[in-house]
Each structure stands twice: as C-alpha cells, then as structure tokens.
PDB file of C-alpha atoms in Angstrom:
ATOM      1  CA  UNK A   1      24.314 -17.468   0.366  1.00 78.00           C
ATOM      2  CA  UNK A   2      27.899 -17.485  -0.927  1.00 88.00           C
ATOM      3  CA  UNK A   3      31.344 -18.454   0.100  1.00 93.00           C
ATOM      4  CA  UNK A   4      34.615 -16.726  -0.421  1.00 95.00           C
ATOM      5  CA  UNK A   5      37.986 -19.237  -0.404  1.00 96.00           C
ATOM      6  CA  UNK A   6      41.238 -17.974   0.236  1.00 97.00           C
ATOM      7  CA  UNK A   7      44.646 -20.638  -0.063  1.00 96.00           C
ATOM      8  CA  UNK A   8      46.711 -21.319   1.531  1.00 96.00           C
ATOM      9  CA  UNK A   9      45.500 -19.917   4.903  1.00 95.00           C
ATOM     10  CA  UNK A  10      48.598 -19.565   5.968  1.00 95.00           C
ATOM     11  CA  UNK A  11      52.055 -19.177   3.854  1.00 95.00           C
ATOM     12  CA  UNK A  12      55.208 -19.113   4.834  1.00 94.00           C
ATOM     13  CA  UNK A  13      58.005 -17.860   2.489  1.00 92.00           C
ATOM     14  CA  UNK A  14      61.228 -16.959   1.705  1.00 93.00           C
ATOM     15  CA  UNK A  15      63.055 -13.432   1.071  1.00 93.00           C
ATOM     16  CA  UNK A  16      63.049 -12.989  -2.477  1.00 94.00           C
ATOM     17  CA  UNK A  17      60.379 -15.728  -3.752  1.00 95.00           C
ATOM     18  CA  UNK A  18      57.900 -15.802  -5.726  1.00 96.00           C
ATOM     19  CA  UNK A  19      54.581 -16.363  -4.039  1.00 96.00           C
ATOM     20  CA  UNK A  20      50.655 -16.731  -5.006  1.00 97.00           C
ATOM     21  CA  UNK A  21      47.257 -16.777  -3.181  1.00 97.00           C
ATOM     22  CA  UNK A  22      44.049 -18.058  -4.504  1.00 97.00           C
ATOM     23  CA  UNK A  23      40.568 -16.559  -4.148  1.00 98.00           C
ATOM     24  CA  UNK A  24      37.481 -18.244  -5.244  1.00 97.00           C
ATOM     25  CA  UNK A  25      33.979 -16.814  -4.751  1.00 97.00           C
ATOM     26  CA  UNK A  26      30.562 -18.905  -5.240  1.00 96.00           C
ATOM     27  CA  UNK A  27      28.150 -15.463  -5.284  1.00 94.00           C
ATOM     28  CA  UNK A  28      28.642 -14.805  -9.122  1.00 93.00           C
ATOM     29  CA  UNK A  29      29.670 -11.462  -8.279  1.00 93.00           C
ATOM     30  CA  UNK A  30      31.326  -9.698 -11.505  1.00 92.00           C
ATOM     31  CA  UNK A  31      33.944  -7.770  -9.165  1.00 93.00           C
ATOM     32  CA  UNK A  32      36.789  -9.129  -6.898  1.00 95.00           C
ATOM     33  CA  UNK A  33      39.696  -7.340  -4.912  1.00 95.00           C
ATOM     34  CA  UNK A  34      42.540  -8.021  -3.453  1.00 97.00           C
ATOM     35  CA  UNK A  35      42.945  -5.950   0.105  1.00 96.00           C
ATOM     36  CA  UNK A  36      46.296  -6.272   2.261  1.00 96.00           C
ATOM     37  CA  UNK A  37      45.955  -5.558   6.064  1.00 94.00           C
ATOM     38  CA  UNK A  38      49.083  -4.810   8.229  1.00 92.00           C
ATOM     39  CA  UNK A  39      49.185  -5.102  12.020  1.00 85.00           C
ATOM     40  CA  UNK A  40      47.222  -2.345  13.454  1.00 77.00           C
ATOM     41  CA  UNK A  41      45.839  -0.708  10.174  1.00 81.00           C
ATOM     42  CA  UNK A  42      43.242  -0.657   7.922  1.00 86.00           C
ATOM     43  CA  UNK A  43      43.172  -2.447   4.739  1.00 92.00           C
ATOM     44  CA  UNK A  44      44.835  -1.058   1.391  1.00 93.00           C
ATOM     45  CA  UNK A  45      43.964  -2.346  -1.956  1.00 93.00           C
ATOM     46  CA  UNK A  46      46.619  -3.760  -4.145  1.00 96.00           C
ATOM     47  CA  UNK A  47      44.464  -4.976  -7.270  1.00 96.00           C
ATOM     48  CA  UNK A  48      40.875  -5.145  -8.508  1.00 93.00           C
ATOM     49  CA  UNK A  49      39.053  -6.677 -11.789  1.00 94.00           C
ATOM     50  CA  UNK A  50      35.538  -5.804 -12.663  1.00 91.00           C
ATOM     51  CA  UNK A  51      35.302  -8.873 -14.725  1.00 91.00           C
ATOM     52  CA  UNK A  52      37.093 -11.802 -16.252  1.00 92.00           C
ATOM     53  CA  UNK A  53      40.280 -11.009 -18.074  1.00 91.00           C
ATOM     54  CA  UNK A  54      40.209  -7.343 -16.656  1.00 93.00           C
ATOM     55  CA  UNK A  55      42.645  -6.082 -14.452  1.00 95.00           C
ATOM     56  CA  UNK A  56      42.681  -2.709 -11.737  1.00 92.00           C
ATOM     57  CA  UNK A  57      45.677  -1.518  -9.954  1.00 93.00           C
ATOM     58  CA  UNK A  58      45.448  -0.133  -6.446  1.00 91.00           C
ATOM     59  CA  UNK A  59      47.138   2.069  -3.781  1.00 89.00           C
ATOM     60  CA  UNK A  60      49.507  -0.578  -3.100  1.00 92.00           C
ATOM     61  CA  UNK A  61      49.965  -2.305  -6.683  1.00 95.00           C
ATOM     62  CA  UNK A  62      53.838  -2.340  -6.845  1.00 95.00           C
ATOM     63  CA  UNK A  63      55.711  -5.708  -6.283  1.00 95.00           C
ATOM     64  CA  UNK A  64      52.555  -7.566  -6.856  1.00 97.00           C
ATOM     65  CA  UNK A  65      50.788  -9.146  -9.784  1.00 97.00           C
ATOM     66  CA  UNK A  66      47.394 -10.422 -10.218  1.00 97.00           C
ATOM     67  CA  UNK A  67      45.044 -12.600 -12.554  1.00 97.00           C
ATOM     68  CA  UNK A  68      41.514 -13.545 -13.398  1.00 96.00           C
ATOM     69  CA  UNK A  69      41.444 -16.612 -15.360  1.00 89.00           C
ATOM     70  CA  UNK A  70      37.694 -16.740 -14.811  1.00 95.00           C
ATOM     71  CA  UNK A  71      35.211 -14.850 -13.474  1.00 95.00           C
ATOM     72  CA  UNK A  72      34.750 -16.964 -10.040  1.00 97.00           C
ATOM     73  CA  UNK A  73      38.563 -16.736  -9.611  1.00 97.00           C
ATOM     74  CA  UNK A  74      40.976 -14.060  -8.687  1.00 98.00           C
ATOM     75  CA  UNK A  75      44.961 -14.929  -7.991  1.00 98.00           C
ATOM     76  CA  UNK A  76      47.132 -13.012  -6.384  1.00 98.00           C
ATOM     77  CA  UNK A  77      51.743 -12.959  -6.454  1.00 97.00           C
ATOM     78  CA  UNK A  78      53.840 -11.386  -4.502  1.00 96.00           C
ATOM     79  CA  UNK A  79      56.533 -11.345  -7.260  1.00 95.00           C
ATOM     80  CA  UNK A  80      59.524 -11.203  -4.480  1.00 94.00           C
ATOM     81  CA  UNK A  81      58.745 -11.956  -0.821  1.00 92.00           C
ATOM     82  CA  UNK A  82      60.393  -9.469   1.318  1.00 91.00           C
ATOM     83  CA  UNK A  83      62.384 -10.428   4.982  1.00 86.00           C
ATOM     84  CA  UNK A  84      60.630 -10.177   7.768  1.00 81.00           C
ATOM     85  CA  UNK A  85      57.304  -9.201   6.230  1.00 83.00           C
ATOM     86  CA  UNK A  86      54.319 -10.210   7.703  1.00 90.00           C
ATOM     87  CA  UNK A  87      50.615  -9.242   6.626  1.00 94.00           C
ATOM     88  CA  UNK A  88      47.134 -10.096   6.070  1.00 95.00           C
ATOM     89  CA  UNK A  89      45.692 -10.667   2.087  1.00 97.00           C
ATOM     90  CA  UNK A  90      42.400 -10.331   1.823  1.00 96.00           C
ATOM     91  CA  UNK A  91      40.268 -10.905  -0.670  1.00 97.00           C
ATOM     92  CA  UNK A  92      36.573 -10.083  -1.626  1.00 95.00           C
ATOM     93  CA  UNK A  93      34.053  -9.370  -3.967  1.00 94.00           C
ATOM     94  CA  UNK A  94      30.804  -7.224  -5.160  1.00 91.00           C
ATOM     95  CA  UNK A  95      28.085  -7.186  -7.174  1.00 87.00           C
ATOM     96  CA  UNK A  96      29.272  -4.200 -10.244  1.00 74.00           C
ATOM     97  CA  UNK A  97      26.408  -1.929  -9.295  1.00 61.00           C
ATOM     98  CA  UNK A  98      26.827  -2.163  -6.003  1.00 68.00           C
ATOM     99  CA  UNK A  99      29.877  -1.860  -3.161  1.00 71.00           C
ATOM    100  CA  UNK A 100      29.073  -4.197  -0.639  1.00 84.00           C
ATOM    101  CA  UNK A 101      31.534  -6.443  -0.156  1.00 89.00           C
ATOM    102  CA  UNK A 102      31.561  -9.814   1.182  1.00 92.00           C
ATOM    103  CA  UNK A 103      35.611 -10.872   2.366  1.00 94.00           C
ATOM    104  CA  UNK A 104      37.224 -13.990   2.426  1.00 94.00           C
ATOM    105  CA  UNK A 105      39.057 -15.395   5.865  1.00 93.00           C
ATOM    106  CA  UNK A 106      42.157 -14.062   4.672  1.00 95.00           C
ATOM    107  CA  UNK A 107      45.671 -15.651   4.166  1.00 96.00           C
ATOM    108  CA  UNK A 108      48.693 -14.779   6.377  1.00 95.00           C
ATOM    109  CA  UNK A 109      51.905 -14.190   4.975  1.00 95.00           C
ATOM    110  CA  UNK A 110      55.199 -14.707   6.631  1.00 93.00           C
ATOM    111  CA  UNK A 111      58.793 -14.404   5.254  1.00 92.00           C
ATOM    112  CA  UNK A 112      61.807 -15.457   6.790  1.00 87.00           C
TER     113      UNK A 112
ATOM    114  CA  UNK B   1      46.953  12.353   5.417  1.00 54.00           C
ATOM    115  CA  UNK B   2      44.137   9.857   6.445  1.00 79.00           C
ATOM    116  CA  UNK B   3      41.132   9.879   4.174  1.00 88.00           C
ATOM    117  CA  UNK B   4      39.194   7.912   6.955  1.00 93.00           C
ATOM    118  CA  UNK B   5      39.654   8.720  10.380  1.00 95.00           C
ATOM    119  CA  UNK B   6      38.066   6.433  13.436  1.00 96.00           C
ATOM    120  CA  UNK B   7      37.701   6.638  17.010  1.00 96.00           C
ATOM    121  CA  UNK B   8      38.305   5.911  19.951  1.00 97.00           C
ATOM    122  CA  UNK B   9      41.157   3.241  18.481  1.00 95.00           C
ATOM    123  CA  UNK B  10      40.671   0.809  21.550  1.00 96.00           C
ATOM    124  CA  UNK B  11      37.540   0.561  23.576  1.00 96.00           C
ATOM    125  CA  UNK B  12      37.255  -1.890  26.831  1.00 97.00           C
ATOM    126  CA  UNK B  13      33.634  -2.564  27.853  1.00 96.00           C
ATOM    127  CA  UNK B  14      31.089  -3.895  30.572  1.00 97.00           C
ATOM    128  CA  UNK B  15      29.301  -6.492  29.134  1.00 97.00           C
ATOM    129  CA  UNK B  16      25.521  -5.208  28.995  1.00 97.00           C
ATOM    130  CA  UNK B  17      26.802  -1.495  28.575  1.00 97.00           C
ATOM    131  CA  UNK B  18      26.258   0.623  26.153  1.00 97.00           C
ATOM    132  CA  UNK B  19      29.285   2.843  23.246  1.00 96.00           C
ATOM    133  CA  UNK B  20      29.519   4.777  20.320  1.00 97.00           C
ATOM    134  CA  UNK B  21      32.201   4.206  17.923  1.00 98.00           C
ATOM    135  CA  UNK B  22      32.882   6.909  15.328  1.00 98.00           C
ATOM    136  CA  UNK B  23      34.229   7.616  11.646  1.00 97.00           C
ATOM    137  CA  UNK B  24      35.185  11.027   9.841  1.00 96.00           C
ATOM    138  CA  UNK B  25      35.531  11.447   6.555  1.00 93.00           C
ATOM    139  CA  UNK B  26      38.254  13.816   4.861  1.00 91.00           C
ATOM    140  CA  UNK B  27      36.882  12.484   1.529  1.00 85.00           C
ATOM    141  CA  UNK B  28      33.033  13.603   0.247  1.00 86.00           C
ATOM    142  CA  UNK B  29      31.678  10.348   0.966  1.00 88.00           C
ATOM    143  CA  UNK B  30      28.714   9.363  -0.371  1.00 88.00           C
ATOM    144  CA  UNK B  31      28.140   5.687   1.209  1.00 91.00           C
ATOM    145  CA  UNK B  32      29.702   4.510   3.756  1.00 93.00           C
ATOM    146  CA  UNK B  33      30.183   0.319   5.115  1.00 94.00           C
ATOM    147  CA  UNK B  34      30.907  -0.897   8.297  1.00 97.00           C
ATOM    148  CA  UNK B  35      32.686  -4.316   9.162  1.00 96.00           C
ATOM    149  CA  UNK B  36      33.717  -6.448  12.047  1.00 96.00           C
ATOM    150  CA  UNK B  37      36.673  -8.317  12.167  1.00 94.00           C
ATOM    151  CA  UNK B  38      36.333 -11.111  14.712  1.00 89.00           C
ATOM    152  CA  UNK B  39      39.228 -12.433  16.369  1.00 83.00           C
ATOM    153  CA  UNK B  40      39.785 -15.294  13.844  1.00 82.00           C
ATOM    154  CA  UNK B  41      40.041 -13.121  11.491  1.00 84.00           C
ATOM    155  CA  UNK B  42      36.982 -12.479   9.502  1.00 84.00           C
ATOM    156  CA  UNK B  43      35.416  -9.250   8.046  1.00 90.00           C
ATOM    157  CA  UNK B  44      31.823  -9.280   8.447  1.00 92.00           C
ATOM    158  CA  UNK B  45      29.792  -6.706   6.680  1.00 93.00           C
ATOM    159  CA  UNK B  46      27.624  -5.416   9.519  1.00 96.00           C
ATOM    160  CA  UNK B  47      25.991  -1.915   7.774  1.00 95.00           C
ATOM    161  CA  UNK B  48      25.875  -0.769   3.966  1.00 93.00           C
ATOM    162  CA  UNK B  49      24.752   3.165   4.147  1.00 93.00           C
ATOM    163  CA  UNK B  50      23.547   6.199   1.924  1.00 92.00           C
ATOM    164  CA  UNK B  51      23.112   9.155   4.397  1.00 94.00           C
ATOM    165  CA  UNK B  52      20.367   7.977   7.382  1.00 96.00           C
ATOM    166  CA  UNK B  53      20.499   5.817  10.080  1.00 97.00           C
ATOM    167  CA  UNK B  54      20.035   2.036   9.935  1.00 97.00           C
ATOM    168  CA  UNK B  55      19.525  -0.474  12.616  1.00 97.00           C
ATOM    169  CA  UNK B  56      20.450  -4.235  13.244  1.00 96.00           C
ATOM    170  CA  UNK B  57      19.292  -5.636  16.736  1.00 97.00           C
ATOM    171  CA  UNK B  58      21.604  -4.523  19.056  1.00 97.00           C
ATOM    172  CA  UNK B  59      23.309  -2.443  16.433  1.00 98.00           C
ATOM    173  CA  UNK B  60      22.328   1.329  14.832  1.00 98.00           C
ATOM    174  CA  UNK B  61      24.298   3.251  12.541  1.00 98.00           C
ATOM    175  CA  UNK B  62      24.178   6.580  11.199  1.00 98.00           C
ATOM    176  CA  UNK B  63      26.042   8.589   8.583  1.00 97.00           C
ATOM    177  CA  UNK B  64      25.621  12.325   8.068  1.00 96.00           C
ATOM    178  CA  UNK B  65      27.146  12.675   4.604  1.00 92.00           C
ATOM    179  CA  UNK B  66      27.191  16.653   4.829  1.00 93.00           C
ATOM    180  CA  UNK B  67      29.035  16.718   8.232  1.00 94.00           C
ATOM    181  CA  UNK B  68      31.250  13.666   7.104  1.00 94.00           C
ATOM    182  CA  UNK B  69      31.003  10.999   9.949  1.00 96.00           C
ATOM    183  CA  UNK B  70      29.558   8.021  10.656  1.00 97.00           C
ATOM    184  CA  UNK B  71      28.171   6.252  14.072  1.00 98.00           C
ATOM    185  CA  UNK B  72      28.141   2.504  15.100  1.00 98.00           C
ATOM    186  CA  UNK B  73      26.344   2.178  17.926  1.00 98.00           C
ATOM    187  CA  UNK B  74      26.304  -0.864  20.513  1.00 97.00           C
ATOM    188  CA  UNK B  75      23.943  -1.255  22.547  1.00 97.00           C
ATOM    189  CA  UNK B  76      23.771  -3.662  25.522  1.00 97.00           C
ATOM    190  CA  UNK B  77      27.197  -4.932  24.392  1.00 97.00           C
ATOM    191  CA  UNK B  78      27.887  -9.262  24.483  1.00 97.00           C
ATOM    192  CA  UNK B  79      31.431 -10.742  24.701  1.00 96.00           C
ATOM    193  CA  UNK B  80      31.095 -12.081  20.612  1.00 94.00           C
ATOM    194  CA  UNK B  81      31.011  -7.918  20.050  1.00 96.00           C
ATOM    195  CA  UNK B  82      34.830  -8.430  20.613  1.00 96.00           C
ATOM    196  CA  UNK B  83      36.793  -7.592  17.772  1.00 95.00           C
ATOM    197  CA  UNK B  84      37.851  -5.321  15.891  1.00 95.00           C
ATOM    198  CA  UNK B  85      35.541  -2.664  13.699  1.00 97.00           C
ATOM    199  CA  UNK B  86      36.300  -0.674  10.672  1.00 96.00           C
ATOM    200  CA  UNK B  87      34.160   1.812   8.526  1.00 96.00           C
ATOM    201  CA  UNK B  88      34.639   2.255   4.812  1.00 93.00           C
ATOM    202  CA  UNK B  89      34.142   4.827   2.307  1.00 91.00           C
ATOM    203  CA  UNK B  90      34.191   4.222  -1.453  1.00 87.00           C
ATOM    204  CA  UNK B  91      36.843   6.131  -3.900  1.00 75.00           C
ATOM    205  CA  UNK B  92      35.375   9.528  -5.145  1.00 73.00           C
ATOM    206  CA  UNK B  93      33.007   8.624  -8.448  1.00 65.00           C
ATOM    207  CA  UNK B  94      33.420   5.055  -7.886  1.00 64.00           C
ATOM    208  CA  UNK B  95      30.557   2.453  -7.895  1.00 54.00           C
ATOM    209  CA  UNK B  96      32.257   0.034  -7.367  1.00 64.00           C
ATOM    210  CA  UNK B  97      34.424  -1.484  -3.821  1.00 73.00           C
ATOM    211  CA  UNK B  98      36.936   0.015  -3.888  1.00 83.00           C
ATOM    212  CA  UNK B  99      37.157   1.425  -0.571  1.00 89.00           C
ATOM    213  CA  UNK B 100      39.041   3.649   1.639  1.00 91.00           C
ATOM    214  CA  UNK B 101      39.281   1.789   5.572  1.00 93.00           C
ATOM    215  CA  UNK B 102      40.050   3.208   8.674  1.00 94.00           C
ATOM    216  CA  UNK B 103      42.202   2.191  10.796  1.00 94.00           C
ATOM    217  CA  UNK B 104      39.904   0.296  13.295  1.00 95.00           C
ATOM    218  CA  UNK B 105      38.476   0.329  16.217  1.00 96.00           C
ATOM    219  CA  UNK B 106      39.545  -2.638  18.831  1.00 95.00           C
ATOM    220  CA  UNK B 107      36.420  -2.855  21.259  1.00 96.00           C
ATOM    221  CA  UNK B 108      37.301  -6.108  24.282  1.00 96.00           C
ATOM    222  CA  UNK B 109      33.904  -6.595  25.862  1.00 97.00           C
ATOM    223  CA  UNK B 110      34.526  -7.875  29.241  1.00 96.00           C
ATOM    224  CA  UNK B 111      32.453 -10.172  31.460  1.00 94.00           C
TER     225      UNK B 111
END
C-alpha cells in the first residue's frame, strides 16, 4: 500500500499572505489533485496535473497556484490568504486510467 | 444547481440497526465512488462503481446509471460507522478524478 502526506497539518495565516501546502504520494500514481472542503459541503477542485510538469485548473482555480516539480509531488499556494477564511485542502491522487482516488489527511487553513 | 445531490444530510442511528443513504445524479454519470470521512478527518474510499451493486461486509452499494442514483447501504450499523459519507461522480468524458461530491451525509451511530 501507499501513503499520501499533506504539510503542514494545520496552518495558520495572515490576511493577505502568501501561503503553500505540500502533498507527497508513495503509490506512483501519474495523477494528483488538489480538493478544498468548506464546513458543511462537499469538496471542489481547485487544480489537477496528470503528470509531472503538467498543470489542470478546476472549479475553484482563482486565487490559487499550483506546481509539480516531480511526479510524487504536488504543491499547492494560496497566493493571498483571505480574513476569516477557514477550510479544508485536500489532496489526492489516481492511477491515469482509472478514478479512484486515494486522499491525504488534509491540511486546515485558518486566517486571522 | 447541484450536479450531485445526497440524502438524508444527517442521519442518527441505533447501533446494530440498519439505513440507506442515497445519491442523485443531475449529471449522466457513468461511475460513481463513495467515501467516508471519519471524524479526524480522513476520506476513505469505501466503493468504486460502474452500474451494479457491490458489497463490502457490512456495506452494499448500488448505482443505477439510467435512473441516476446511487445506494450505500449499512447494515447492522457500529459506532466507527460515524462520520461523515459522500458519493462522487466523475466530470462528463473524463477518465480521470476529477470528481463532482455531494454534499455529505453526517450519519452519528449511537450506543
């Protein structure tokens, strides 16, 4: 079996900075995502890559940017924190012919 | 409007009892997932389906891709069912995970 690591678990942040999460995964799996969930709701995508270097946007792609510097890794930025927002990142990964995906534990954002 | 629709959104049950928890689709689905997320947090995939039923010990689901909805059913429900489920259906023409959630269901099992 495989492992997926999120870092920080938990960030806290200010209005208007710049902030990134990590995601490594240990399956080889040539896909990876980047999923946000908000208090009561399901999760949205923000970014995907199907492979190293590549790059997807999402539903929820504005004020974000993300990277994959290799295929095992997949970063994500919040490019300006906003006050008093408070969600969820998740991220996971698939096999490219398939859509199972296997999530990470997830990092929680707050900004003050 | 919602693409993925589930129900009920909160469920309190007996421990040892039996529910149905249920997903419609506004989208044509084609597969569908379902996932737990327990109360630290985690998503755990629980079902990857094409249109037919499946079953997992205490767990069976079913999706009916020409009526749109999916099942999850729980049978002789524990307290580590707690948590909170979602189903998921994939983009139209993609292979791939990108996936449209629900909302969740929250099912308590109590003691």
């Amino acid at each position: 079996g495989g492992i997926i690591t999120q870092t920080p678990k938990f960030l806290i942040g200010q209005e208007g900075q710049k902030l990134t999460l990590k995601c490594q995964q240990n399956f080889n799996h040539d896909t990876m995502y980047w999923y946000r969930q908000d208090s009561g709701k399901g999760l949205r995508l923000i970014y995907y890559s199907i492979t190293e270097n590549d790059l997807q946007k999402g539903d929820l792609s504005e004020g974000y940017d993300a990277s994959r510097e290799k295929k095992s890794s997949f970063s994500l930025t919040v490019t300006s924190a906003q006050k008093n927002e408070m969600a969820v990142f998740l991220c996971a990964s698939s096999m490219r012919s398939q859509n199972t995906l296997y999530f990470g534990a997830g990092t929680r954002l707050s900004v003050l | 409007g919602d693409k993925v629709k589930q129900s009920p959104s909160a469920l309190s049950l007996q421990e040892g009892t039996n529910s149905a928890l249920r997903c419609n689709f506004s989208i044509a689905a084609t597969t569908v997932q379902w996932f737990l997320q327990n109360p630290r947090g985690s998503l755990i995939n629980l079902f990857y389906l094409v249109p037919g039923t499946k079953e997992n010990g205490r767990l069976k689901s079913t999706f009916n891709s020409k009526e749109s909805y999916s099942t999850l059913h729980i049978r002789d429900a524990q307290l580590e069912d707690s948590g909170t489920y979602f189903c998921a259906a994939p983009y139209r023409g993609s292979a791939l995970g990108r996936l449209h959630f629900g909302a969740g269901t929250q099912l308590i099992v109590i003691p």
